[in-house]
PDB file of C-alpha atoms in Angstrom:
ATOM      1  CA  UNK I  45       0.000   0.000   0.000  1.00  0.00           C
ATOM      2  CA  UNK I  46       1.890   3.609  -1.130  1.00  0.00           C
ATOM      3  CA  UNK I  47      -0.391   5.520   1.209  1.00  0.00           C
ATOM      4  CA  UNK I  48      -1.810   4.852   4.494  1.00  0.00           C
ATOM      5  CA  UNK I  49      -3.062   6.892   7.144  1.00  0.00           C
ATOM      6  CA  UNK I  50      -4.041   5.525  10.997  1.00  0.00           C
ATOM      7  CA  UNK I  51      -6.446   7.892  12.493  1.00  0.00           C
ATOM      8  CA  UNK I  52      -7.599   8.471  16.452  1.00  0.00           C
ATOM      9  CA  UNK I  53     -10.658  10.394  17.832  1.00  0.00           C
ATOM     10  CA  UNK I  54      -9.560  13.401  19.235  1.00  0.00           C
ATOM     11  CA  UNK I  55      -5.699  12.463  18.437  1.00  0.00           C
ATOM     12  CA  UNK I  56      -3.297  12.768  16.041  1.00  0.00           C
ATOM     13  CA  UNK I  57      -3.212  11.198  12.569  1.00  0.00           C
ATOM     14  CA  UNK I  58       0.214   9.041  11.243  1.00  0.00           C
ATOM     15  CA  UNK I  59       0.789   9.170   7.359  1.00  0.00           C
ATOM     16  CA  UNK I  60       2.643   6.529   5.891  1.00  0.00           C
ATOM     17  CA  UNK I  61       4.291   6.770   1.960  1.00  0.00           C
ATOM     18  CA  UNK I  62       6.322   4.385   0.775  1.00  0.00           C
ATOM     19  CA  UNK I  63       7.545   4.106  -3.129  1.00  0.00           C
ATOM     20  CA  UNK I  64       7.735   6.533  -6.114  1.00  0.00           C
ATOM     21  CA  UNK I  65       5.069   8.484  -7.227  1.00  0.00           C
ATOM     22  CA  UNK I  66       2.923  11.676  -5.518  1.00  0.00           C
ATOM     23  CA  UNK I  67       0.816  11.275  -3.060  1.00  0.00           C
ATOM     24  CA  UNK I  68      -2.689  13.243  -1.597  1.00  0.00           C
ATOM     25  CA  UNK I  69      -3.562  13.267   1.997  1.00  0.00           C
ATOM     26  CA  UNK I  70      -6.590  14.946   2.057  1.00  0.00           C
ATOM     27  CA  UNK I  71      -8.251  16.422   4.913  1.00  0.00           C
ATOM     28  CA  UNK I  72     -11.282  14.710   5.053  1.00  0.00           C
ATOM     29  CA  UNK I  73      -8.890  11.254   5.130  1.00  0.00           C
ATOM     30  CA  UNK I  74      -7.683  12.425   8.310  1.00  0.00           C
ATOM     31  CA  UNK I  75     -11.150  11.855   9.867  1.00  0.00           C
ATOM     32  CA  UNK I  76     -11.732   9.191  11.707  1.00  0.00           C
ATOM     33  CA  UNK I  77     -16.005   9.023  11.043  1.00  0.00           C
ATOM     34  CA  UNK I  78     -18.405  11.513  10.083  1.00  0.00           C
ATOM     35  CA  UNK I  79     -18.723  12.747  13.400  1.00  0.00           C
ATOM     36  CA  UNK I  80     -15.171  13.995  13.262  1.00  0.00           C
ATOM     37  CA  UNK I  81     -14.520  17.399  10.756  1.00  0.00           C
ATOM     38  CA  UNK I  82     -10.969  18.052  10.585  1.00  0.00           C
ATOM     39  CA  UNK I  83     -10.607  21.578   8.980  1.00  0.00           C
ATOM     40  CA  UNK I  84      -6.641  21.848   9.844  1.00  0.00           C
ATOM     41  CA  UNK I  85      -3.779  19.830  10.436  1.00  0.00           C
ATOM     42  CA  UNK I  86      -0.145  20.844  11.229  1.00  0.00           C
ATOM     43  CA  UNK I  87       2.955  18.463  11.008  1.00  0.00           C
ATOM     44  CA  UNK I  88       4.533  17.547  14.337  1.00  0.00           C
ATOM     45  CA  UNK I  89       6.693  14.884  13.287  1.00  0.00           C
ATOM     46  CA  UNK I  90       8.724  13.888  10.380  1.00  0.00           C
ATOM     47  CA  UNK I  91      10.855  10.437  10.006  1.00  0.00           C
ATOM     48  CA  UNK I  92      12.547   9.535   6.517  1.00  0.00           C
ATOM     49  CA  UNK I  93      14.443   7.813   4.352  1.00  0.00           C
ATOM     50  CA  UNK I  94      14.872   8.136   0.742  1.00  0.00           C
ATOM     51  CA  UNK I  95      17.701   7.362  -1.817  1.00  0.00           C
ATOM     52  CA  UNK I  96      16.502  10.309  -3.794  1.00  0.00           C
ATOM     53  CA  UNK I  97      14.513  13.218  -1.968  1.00  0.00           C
ATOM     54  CA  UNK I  98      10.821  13.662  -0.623  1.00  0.00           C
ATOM     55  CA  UNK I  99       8.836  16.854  -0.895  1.00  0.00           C
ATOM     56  CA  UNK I 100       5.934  18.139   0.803  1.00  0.00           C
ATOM     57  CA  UNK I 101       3.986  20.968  -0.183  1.00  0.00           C
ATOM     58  CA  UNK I 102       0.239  22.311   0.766  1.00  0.00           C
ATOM     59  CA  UNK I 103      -1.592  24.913  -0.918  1.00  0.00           C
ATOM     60  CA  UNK I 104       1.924  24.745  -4.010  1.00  0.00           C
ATOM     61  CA  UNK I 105       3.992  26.169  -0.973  1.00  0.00           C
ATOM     62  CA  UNK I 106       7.044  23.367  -0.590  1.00  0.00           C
ATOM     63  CA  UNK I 107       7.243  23.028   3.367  1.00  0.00           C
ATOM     64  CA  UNK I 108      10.003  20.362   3.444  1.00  0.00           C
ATOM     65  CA  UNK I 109      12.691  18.852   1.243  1.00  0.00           C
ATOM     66  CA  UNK I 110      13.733  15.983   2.916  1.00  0.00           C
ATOM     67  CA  UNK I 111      17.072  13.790   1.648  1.00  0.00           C
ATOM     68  CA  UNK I 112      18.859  10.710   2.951  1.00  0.00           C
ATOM     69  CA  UNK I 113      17.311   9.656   6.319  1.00  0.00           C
ATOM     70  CA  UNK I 114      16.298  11.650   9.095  1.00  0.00           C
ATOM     71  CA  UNK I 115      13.832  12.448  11.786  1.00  0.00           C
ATOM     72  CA  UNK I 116      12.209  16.139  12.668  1.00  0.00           C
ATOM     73  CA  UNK I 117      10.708  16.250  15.749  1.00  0.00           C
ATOM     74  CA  UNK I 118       8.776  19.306  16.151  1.00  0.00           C
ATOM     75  CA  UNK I 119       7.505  18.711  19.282  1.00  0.00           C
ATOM     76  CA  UNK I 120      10.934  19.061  21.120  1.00  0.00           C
ATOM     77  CA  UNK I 121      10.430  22.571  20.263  1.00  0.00           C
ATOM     78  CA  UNK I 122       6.879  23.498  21.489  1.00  0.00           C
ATOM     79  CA  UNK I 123       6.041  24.003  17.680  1.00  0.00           C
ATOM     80  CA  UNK I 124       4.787  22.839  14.242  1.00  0.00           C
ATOM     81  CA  UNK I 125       4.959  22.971  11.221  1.00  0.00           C
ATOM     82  CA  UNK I 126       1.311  24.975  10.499  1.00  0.00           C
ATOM     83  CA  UNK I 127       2.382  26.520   6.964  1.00  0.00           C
ATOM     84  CA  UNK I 128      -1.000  26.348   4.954  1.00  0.00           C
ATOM     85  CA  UNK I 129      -2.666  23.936   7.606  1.00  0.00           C
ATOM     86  CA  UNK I 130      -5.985  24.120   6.174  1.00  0.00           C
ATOM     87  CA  UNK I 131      -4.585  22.451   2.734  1.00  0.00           C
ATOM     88  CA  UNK I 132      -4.386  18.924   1.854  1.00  0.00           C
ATOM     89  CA  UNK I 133      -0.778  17.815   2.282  1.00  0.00           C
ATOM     90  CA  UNK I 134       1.185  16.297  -1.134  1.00  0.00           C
ATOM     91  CA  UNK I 135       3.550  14.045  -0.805  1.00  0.00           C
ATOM     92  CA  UNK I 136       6.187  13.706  -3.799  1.00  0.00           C
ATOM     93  CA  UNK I 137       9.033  10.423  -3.374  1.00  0.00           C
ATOM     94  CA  UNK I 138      11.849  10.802  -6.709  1.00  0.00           C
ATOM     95  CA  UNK I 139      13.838   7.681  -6.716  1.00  0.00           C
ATOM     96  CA  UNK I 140      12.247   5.632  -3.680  1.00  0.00           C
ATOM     97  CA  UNK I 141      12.081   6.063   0.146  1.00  0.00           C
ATOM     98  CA  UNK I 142       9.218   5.810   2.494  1.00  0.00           C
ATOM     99  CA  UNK I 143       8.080   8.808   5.282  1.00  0.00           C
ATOM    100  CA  UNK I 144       6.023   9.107   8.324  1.00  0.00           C
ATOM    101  CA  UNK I 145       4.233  12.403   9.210  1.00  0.00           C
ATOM    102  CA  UNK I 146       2.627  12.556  12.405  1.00  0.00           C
ATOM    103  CA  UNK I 147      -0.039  15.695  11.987  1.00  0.00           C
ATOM    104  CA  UNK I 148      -1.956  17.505  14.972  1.00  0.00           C
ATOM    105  CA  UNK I 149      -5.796  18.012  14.272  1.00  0.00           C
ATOM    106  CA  UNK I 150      -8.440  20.995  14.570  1.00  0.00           C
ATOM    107  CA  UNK I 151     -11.579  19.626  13.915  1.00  0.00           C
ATOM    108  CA  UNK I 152     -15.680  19.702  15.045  1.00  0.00           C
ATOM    109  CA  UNK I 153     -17.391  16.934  16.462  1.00  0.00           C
ATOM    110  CA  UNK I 154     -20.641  16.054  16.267  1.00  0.00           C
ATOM    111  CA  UNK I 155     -22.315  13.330  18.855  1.00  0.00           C
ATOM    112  CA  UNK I 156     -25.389  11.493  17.627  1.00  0.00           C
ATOM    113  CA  UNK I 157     -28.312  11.829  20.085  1.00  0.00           C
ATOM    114  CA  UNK I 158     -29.096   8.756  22.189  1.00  0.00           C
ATOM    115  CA  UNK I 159     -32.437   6.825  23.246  1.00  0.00           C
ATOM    116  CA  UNK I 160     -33.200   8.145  27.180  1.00  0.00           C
TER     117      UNK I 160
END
């Protein structure tokens, strides 16, 4: 699978890429059910490795050009990476190489009524 994405209620979403090609996480994929409307997300946590090089860009603004292997923890540093955080994030690997994004969520939640 290229693209996979493990979402939490009320947590933060992991997206996995792994091979060549571009790939779209998309808001909405960063819900967990309808009851959950994410309308943001900011990266808090990079980890690569690529024989070529990785880009991610949201809203055509490139946020990070990743090469080799490494890990950004932004987190450490009380921030995020929030550039354009109400885009979808794209996800570009030249060559080969797989990265994990860990992303923060704003979202609305709903509750569906229950029986008294």
């Amino acid at each position: 699978m290229p693209i996979e994405i493990s979402n939490s209620l009320r947590a933060p979403s992991v997206i996995r890429v792994e091979g060549v090609g571009t790939y779209y996480a998309n808001l909405e994929s960063l819900a967990v059910n309808a009851n959950e409307v994410v309308s943001a997300a900011s990266i808090k946590r990079i980890t690569w490795s690529t024989n070529g090089n990785i880009q991610i860009v949201r809203n055509a603004n490139n946020i990070a050009s990743l090469h080799n292997a490494g890990h950004f923890n932004c987190v450490e540093w009380g921030h995020s990476i929030a550039n354009n955080s109400s885009s979808n994030v794209v996800i570009t690997i030249a060559t080969g190489g797989t990265v994990f994004l860990e992303v923060s969520k704003t979202a609305t939640y709903t509750t569906p009524l229950t029986g008294m």
